Short mmCIF file of C-alpha atoms and ligand atoms in Angstrom, two decimals:
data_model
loop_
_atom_site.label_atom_id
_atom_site.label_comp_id
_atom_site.label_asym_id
_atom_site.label_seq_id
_atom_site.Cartn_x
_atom_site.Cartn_y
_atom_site.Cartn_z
CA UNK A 12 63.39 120.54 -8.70
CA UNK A 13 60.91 122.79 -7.84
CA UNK A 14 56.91 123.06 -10.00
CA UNK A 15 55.85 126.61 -10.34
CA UNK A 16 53.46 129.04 -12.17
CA UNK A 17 55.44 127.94 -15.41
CA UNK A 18 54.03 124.46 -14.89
CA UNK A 19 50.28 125.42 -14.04
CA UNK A 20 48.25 123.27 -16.55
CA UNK A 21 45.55 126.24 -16.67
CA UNK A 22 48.21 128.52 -18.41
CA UNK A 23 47.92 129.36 -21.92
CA UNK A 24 49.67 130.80 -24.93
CA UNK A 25 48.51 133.96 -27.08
CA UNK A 26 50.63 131.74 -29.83
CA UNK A 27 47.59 129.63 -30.75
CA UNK A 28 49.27 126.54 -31.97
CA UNK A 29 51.14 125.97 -28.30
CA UNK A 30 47.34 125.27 -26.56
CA UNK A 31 47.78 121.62 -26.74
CA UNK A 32 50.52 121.06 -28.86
CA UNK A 33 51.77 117.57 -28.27
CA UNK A 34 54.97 118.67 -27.78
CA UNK A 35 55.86 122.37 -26.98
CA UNK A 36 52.80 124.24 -25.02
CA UNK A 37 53.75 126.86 -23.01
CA UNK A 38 54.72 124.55 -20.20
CA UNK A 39 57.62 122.98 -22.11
CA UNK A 40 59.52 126.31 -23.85
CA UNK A 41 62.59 124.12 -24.82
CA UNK A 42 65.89 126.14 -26.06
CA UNK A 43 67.89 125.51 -29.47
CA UNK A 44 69.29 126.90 -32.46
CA UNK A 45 67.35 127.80 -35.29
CA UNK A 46 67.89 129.78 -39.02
CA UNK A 47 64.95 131.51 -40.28
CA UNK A 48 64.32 131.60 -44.21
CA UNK A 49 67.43 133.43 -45.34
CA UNK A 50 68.76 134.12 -41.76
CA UNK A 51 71.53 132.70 -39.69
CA UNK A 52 71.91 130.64 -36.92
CA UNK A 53 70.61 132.01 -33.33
CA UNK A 54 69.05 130.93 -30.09
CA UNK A 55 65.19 130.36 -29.83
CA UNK A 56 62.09 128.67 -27.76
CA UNK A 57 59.96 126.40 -29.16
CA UNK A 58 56.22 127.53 -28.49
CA UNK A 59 53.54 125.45 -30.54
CA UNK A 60 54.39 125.64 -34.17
CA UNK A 61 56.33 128.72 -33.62
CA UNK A 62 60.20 129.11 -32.25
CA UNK A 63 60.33 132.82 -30.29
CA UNK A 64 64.26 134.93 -31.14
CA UNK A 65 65.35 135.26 -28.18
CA UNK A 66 68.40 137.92 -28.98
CA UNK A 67 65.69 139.72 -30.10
CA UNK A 68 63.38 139.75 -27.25
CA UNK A 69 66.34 140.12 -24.84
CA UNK A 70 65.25 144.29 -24.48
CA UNK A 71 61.38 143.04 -22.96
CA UNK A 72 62.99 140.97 -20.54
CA UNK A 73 65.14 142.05 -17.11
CA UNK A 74 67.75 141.36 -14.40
CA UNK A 75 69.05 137.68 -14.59
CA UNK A 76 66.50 136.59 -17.51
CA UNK A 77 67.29 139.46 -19.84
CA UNK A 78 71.02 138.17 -19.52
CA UNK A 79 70.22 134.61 -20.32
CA UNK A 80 67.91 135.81 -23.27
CA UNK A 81 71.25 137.56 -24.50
CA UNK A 82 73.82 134.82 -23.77
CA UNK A 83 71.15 133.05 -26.07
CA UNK A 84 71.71 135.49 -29.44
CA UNK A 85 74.63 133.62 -30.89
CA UNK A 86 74.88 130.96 -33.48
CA UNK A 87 75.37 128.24 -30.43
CA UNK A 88 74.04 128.17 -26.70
CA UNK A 89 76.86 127.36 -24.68
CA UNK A 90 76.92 130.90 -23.21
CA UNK A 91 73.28 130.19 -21.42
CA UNK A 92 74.16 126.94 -20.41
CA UNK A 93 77.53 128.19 -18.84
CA UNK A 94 75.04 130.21 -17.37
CA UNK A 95 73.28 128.01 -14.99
CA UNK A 96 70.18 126.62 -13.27
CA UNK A 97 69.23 130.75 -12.03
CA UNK A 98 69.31 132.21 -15.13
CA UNK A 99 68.20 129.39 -16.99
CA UNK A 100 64.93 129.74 -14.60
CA UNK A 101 64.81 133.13 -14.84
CA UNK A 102 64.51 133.13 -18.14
CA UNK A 103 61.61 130.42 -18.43
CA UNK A 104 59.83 132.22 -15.73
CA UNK A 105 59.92 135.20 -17.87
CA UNK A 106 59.15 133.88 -21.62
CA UNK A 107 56.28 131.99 -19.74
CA UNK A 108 54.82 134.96 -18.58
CA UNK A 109 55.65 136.49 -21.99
CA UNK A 110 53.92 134.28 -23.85
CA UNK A 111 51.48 134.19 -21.77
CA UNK A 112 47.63 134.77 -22.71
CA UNK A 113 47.03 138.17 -21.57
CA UNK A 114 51.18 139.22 -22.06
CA UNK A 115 51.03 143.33 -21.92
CA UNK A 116 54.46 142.79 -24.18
CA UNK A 117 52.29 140.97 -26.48
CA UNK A 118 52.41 143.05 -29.34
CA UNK A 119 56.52 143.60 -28.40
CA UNK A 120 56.64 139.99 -29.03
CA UNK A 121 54.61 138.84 -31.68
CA UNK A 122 56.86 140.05 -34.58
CA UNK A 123 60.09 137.88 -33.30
CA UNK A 124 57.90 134.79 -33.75
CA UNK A 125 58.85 132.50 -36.80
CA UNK A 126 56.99 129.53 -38.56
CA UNK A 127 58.97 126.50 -37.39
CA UNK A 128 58.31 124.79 -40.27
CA UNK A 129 60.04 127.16 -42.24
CA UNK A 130 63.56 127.23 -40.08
CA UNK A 131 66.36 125.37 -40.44
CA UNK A 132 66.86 123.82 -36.58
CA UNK A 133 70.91 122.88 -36.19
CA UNK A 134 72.76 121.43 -32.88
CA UNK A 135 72.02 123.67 -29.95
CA UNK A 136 75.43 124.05 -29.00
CA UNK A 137 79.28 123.68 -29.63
CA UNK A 138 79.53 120.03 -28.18
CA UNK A 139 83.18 120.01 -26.88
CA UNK A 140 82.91 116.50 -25.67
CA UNK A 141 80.69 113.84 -26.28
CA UNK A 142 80.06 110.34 -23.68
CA UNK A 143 78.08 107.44 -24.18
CA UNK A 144 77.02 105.74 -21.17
CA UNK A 145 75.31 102.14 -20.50
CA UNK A 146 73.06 102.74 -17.95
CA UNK A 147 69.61 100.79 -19.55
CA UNK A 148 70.47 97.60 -17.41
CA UNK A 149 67.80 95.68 -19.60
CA UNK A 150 69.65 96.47 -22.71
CA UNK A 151 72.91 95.54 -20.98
CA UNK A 152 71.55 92.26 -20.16
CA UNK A 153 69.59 91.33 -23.55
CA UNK A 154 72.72 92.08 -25.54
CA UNK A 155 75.38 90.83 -22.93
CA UNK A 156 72.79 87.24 -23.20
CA UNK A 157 73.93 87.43 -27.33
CA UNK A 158 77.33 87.38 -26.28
CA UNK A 159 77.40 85.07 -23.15
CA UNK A 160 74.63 83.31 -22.23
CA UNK A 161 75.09 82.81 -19.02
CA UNK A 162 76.96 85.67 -18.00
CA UNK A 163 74.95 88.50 -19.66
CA UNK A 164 75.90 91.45 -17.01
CA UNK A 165 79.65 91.75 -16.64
CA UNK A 166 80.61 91.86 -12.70
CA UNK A 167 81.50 95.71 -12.58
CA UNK A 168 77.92 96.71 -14.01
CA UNK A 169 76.28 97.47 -10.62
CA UNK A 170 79.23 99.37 -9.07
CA UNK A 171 80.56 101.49 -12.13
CA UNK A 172 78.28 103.51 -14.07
CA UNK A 173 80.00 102.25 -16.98
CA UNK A 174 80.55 104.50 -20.28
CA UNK A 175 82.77 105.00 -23.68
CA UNK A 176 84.15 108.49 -25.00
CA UNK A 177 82.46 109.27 -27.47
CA UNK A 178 83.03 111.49 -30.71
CA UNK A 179 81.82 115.03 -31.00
CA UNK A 180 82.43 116.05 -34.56
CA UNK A 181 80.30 113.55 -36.14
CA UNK A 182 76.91 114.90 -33.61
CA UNK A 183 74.32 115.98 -36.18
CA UNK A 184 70.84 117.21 -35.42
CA UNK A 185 67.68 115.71 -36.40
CA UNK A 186 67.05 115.15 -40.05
CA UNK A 187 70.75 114.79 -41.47
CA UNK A 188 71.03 111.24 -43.31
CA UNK A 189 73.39 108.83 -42.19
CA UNK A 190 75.48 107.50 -44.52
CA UNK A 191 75.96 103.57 -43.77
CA UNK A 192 79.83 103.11 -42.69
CA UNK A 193 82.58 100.79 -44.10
CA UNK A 194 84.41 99.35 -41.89
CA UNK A 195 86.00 95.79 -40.80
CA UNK A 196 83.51 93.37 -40.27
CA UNK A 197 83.41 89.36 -38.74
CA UNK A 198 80.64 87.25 -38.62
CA UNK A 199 81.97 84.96 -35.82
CA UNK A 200 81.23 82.26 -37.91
CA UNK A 201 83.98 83.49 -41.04
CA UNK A 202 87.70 82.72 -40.18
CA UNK A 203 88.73 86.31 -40.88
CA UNK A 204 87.35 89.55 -41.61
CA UNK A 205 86.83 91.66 -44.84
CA UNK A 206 86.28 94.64 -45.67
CA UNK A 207 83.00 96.99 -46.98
CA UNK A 208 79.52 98.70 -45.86
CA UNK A 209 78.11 97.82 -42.39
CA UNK A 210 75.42 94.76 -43.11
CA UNK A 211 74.26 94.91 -39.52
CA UNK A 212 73.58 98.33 -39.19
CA UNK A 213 71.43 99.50 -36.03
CA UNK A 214 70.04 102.50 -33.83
CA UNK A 215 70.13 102.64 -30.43
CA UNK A 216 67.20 105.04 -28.30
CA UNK A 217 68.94 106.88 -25.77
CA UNK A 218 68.25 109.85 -23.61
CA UNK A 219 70.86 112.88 -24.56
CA UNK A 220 72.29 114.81 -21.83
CA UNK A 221 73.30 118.24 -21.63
CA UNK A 222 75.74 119.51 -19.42
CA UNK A 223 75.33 123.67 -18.06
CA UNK A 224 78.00 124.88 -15.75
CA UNK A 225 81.06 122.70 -15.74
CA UNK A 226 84.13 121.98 -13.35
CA UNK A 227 87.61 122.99 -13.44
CA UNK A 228 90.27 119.97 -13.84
CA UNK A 229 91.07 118.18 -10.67
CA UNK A 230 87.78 119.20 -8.95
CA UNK A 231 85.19 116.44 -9.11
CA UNK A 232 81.31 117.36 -8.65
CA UNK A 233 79.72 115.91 -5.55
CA UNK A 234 76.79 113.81 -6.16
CA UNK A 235 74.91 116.47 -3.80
CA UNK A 236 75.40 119.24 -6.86
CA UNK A 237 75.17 117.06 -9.62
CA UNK A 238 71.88 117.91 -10.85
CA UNK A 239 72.88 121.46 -11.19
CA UNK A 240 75.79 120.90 -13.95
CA UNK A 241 72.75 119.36 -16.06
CA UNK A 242 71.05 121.88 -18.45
CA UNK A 243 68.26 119.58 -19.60
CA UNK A 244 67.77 116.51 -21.92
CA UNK A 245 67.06 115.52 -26.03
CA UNK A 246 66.50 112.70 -27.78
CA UNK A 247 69.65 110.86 -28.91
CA UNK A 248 69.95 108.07 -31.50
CA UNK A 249 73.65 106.18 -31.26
CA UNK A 250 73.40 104.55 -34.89
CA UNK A 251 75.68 101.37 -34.34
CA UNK A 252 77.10 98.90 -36.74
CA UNK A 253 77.23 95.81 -34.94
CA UNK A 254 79.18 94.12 -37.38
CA UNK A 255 81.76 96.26 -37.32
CA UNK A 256 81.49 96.60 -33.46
CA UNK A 257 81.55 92.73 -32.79
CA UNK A 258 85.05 92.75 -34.27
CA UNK A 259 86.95 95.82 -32.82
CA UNK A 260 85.21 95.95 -29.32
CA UNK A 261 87.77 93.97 -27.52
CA UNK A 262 89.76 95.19 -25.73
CA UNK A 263 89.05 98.77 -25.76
CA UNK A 264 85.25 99.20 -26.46
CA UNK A 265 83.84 100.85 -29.49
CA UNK A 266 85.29 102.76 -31.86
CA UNK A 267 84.63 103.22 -36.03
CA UNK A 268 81.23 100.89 -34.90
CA UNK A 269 79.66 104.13 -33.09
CA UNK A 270 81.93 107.38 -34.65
CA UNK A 271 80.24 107.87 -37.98
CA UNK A 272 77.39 109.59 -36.98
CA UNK A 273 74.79 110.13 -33.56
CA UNK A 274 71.78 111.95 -34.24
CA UNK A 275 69.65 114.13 -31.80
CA UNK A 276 66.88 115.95 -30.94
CA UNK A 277 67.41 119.85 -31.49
CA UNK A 278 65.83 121.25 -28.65
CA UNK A 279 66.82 121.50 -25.45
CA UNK A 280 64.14 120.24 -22.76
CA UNK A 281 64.90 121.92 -19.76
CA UNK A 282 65.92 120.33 -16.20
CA UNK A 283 63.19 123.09 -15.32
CA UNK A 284 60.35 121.81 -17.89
CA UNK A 285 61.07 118.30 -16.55
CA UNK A 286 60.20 118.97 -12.52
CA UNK A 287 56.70 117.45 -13.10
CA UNK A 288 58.15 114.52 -14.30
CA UNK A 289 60.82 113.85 -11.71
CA UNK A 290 60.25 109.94 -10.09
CA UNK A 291 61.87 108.31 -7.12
CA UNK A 292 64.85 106.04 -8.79
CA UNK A 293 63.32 102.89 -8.63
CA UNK A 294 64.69 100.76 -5.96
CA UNK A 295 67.23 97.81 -7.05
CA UNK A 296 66.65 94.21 -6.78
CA UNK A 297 66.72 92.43 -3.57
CA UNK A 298 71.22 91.15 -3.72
CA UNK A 299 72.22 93.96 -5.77
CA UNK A 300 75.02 95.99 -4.36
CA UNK A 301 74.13 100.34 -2.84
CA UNK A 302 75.52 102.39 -5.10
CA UNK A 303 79.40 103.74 -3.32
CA UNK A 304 78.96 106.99 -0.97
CA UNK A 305 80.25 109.11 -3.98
CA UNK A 306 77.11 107.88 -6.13
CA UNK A 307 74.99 107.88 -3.50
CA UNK A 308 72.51 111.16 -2.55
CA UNK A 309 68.94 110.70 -0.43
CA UNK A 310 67.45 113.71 -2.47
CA UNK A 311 69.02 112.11 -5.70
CA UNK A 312 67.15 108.67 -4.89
CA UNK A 313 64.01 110.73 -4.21
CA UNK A 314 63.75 112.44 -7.30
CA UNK A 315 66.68 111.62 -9.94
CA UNK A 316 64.84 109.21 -11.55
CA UNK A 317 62.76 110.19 -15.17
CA UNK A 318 59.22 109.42 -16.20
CA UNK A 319 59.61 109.86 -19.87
CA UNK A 320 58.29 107.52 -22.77
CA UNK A 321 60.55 106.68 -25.31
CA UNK A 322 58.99 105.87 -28.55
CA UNK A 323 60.93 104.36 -31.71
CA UNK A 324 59.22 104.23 -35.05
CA UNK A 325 60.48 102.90 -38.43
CA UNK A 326 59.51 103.58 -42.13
CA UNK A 327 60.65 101.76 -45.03
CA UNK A 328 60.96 102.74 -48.40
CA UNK A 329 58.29 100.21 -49.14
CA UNK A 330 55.99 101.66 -46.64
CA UNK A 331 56.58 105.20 -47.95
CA UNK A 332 55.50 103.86 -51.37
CA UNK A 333 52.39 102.60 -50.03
CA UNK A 334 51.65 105.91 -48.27
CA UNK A 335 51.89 103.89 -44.99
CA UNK A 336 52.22 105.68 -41.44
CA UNK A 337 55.38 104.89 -39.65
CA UNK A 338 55.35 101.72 -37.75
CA UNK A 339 56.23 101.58 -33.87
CA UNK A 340 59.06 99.10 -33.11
CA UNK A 341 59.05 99.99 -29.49
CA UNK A 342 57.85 102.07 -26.64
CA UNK A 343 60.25 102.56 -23.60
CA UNK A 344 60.60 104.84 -20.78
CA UNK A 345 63.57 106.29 -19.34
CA UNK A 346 62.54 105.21 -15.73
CA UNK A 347 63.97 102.06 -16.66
CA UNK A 348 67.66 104.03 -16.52
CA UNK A 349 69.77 101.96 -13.56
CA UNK A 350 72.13 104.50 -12.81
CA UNK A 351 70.86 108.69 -12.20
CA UNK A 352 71.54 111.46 -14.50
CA UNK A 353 73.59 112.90 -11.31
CA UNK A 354 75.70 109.46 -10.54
CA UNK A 355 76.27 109.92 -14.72
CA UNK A 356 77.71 113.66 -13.37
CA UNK A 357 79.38 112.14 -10.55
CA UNK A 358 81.11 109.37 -11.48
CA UNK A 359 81.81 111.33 -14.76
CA UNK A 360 84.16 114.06 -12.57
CA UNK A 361 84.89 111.54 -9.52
CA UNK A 362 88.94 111.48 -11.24
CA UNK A 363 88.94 115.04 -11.42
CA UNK A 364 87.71 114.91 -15.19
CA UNK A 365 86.45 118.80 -16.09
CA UNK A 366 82.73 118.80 -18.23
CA UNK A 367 82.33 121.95 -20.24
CA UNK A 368 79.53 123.59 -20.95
CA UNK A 369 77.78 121.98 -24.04
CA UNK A 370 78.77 118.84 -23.32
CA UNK A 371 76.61 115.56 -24.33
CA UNK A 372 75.84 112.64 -22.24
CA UNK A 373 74.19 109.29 -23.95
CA UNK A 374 72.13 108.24 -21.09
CA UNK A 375 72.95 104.27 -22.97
CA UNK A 376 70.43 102.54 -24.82
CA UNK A 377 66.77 102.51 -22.50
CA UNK A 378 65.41 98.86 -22.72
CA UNK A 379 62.15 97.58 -21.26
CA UNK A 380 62.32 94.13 -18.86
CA UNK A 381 59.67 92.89 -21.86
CA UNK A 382 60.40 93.11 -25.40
CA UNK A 383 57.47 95.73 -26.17
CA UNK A 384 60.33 98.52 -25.16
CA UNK A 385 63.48 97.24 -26.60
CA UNK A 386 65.77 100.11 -27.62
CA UNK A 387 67.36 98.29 -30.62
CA UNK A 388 66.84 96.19 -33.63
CA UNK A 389 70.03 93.67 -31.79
CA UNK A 390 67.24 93.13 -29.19
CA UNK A 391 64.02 93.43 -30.80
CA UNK A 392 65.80 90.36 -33.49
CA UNK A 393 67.91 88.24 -31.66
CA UNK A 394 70.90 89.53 -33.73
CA UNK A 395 69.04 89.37 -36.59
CA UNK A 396 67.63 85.75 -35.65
CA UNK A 397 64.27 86.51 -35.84
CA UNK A 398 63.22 89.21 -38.47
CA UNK A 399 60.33 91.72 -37.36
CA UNK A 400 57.72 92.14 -40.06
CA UNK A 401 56.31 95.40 -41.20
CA UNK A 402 52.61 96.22 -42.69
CA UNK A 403 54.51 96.64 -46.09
CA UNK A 404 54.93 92.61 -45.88
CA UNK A 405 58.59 93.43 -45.50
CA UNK A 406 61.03 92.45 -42.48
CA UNK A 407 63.71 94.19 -41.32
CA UNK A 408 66.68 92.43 -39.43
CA UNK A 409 68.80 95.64 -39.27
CA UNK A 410 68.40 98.96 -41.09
CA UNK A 411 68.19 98.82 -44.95
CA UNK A 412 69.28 101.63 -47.40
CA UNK A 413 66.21 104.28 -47.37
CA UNK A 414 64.99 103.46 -43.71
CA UNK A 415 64.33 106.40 -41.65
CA UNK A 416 64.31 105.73 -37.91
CA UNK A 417 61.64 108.29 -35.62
CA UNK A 418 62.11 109.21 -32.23
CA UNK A 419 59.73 110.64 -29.98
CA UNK A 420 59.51 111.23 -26.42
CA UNK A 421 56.41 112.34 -23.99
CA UNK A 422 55.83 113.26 -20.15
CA UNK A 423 52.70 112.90 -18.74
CA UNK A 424 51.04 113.25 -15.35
CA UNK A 425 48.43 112.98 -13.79
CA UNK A 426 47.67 117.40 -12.77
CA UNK A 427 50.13 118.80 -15.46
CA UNK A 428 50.61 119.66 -18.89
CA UNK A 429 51.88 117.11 -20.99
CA UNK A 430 55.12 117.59 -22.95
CA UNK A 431 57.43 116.24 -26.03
CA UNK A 432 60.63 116.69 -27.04
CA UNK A 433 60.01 117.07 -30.86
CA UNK A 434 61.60 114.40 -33.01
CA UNK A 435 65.09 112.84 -33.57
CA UNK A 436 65.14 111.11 -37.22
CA UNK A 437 67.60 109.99 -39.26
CA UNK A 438 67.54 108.28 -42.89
CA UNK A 439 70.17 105.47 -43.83
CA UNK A 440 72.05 106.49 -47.06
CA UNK A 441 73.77 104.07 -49.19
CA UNK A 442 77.51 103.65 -48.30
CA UNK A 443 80.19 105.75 -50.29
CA UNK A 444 81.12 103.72 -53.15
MN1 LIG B 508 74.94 103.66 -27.00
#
């Protein structure tokens, strides 16, 4: 994971709004989908307030980044992330120096920029599959503790990077509402279960995954080339009705709890855009078991870890009334994953399963060891045991009708431009009646 030029904090853009934007300076240039007023759907790069065509400025580029830029003109992305970790950095390497204060293609550019605001953003690509892992050993343990106390981490947890298949169709960018599900539904404490809208409904902050180059059937990915099937990362919210999932989880996991909708990020933050940010996996407790040969990589363990906050906001219809600001319910980081992005990869393939390109990981829900970075309202109340109370003077056990949950995400460090990944939000809607 090499830094370069692309990550010199000195750089700047001739697109104003990118010196020092929070989330997409010229260091970042993240990839997605975008529509601009009257347009349709195509690939672009987030720079500032502006998002770049890149179909369009395909003809300035050359050689291995004017074919990504290409592979990038179509209504979804999978063609550049088929692509690869070359072109992918070709590419960057060459919108950097595009966009670039003191571009000569300057002028060449500056009429394929549009107003962000103004676009519609949609999923950056065809998602063929979609799987959720479980890798935020905190959250394992605070939620396996509401089920049994004195067993909260099941005894595979250390040796299996443990996961559920998730659905694709229901993947939705940023934005779309989420209509509360019906479903089956037991309180332990009622002798049988009945039927109608989620009353336990929850999010769940997770890092999304996306997968470039994939493998064919049969041929599993070494842990050694892991990190070059992965594309880059986006924020990913798996809404879960706990109700509903406390009833149907046994024995074979969830199901209607977690398939009604998962929201994300739209852009793409590259594998490339995230070098700086790269962190030794933290090392695992004193008794835990090594990871198995197949999980196991020295240049992995160096650098497969992630230093990226992870912050979850809430706002209520009653604070929206009041004009308040969205109130934080948590700040995480993703350093706090147990297992690697790669042993995700690894493990994912290790039966000869084949990724595609444009397929989505869940990292699993990131949890803090304290309760300042719990990644879900099961966590942050108890199970709803202990309401948390909002500067509207309301509380909040689970998600209400009207509640929009915010996700952000930042990496800093110390010698390099900082960067975001935009926002993941999502609104509850009523149920269907
Ligand atoms: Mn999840």
């Amino acid at each position: 994971m090499a830094v370069d030029a692309t990550h010199d904090p000195a750089r700047r853009s001739w697109v104003a709004s990118a010196n020092g934007h929070p989330d997409f300076p010229i260091q970042n240039l993240p990839l997605g989908v975008f529509s601009p007023p009257g347009g349709t759907p195509r690939g672009g790069v987030a720079i500032g307030d502006m998002i770049l065509e890149l179909g369009a400025v395909a003809p300035l580029l050359s050689g291995e980044a004017r074919r990504a830029a290409e592979a990038a003109a179509g209504p979804a992305l999978n063609p550049l992330l088929a692509l690869g970790a070359g072109p992918r950095r070709a590419l960057r390497g060459a919108l950097s120096d595009l966009l670039a204060e003191g571009s000569a293609q300057h002028e060449a550019a500056a009429p394929h920029l549009h107003e962000a605001e103004a676009c519609a953003l949609h999923l950056p690509a065809r998602i063929g599959d979609y799987t959720d892992f479980f890798a935020g050993i905190h959250h394992a343990t605070n939620t396996g503790r509401l089920f049994r106390p004195d067993n909260p981490l099941l005894p595979n947890y250390k040796y299996v990077p443990v996961a559920y298949h998730g659905r694709a169709s229901s993947v939705r960018p940023s934005g779309t509402g989420v209509r509360r599900p019906r479903g089956q539904r037991k309180p332990p404490s009622d002798p049988a279960p009945s039927f109608g809208p989620s009353r336990n409904l929850d999010y769940e902050m997770e890092l999304g995954i996306w997968i470039g180059p994939g493998n064919a059937l049969g041929e599993p990915i070494p842990i050694g080339e892991a990190a070059q099937h992965v594309a880059g990362f986006c924020l990913l919210n798996d809404w879960s009705a706990r109700d509903i999932q406390g009833w149907e989880y046994q024995p074979l996991g969830p199901f209607l709890a977690k398939n009604f909708c998962t929201s994300i990020s739209p852009w793409i933050v590259t594998s490339e855009a995230l070098a700086p940010f790269r962190i030794p996996q933290p090392q695992r407790p004193e008794g835990d078991p090594a990871p198995m040969d197949y999980l196991m990589d020295a240049t992995d363990q160096a650098e497969g870890g992630l230093d990226i906050a992870l912050e979850v906001l809430l706002l209520t219809p009653g604070m929206r009334e009041k004009g308040m600001r969205p109130h934080r319910l948590s700040l995480g980081n993703a350093r706090h994953l147990y297992w690697t992005v790669a042993q995700m990869v690894a493990h994912h393939t290790v039966g000869g399963c084949n990724l595609m390109p444009g397929d989505l990981f869940g990292s699993g829900t990131v949890s803090t060891p304290g309760p300042d970075g719990f990644g879900s309202l099961l966590e942050i109340t108890e199970g709803g045991r202990r309401p948390v109370a909002l500067p509207s003077g309301e509380e909040r056990r689970f998600l209400e009708d009207g509640d929009e949950v915010i996700f952000r995400a930042r990496a800093e460090r110390e010698g390099f431009a900082p960067i975001g990944f935009g926002e993941c939000r999502g609104t509850v809607l009523p149920a269907q009646s």
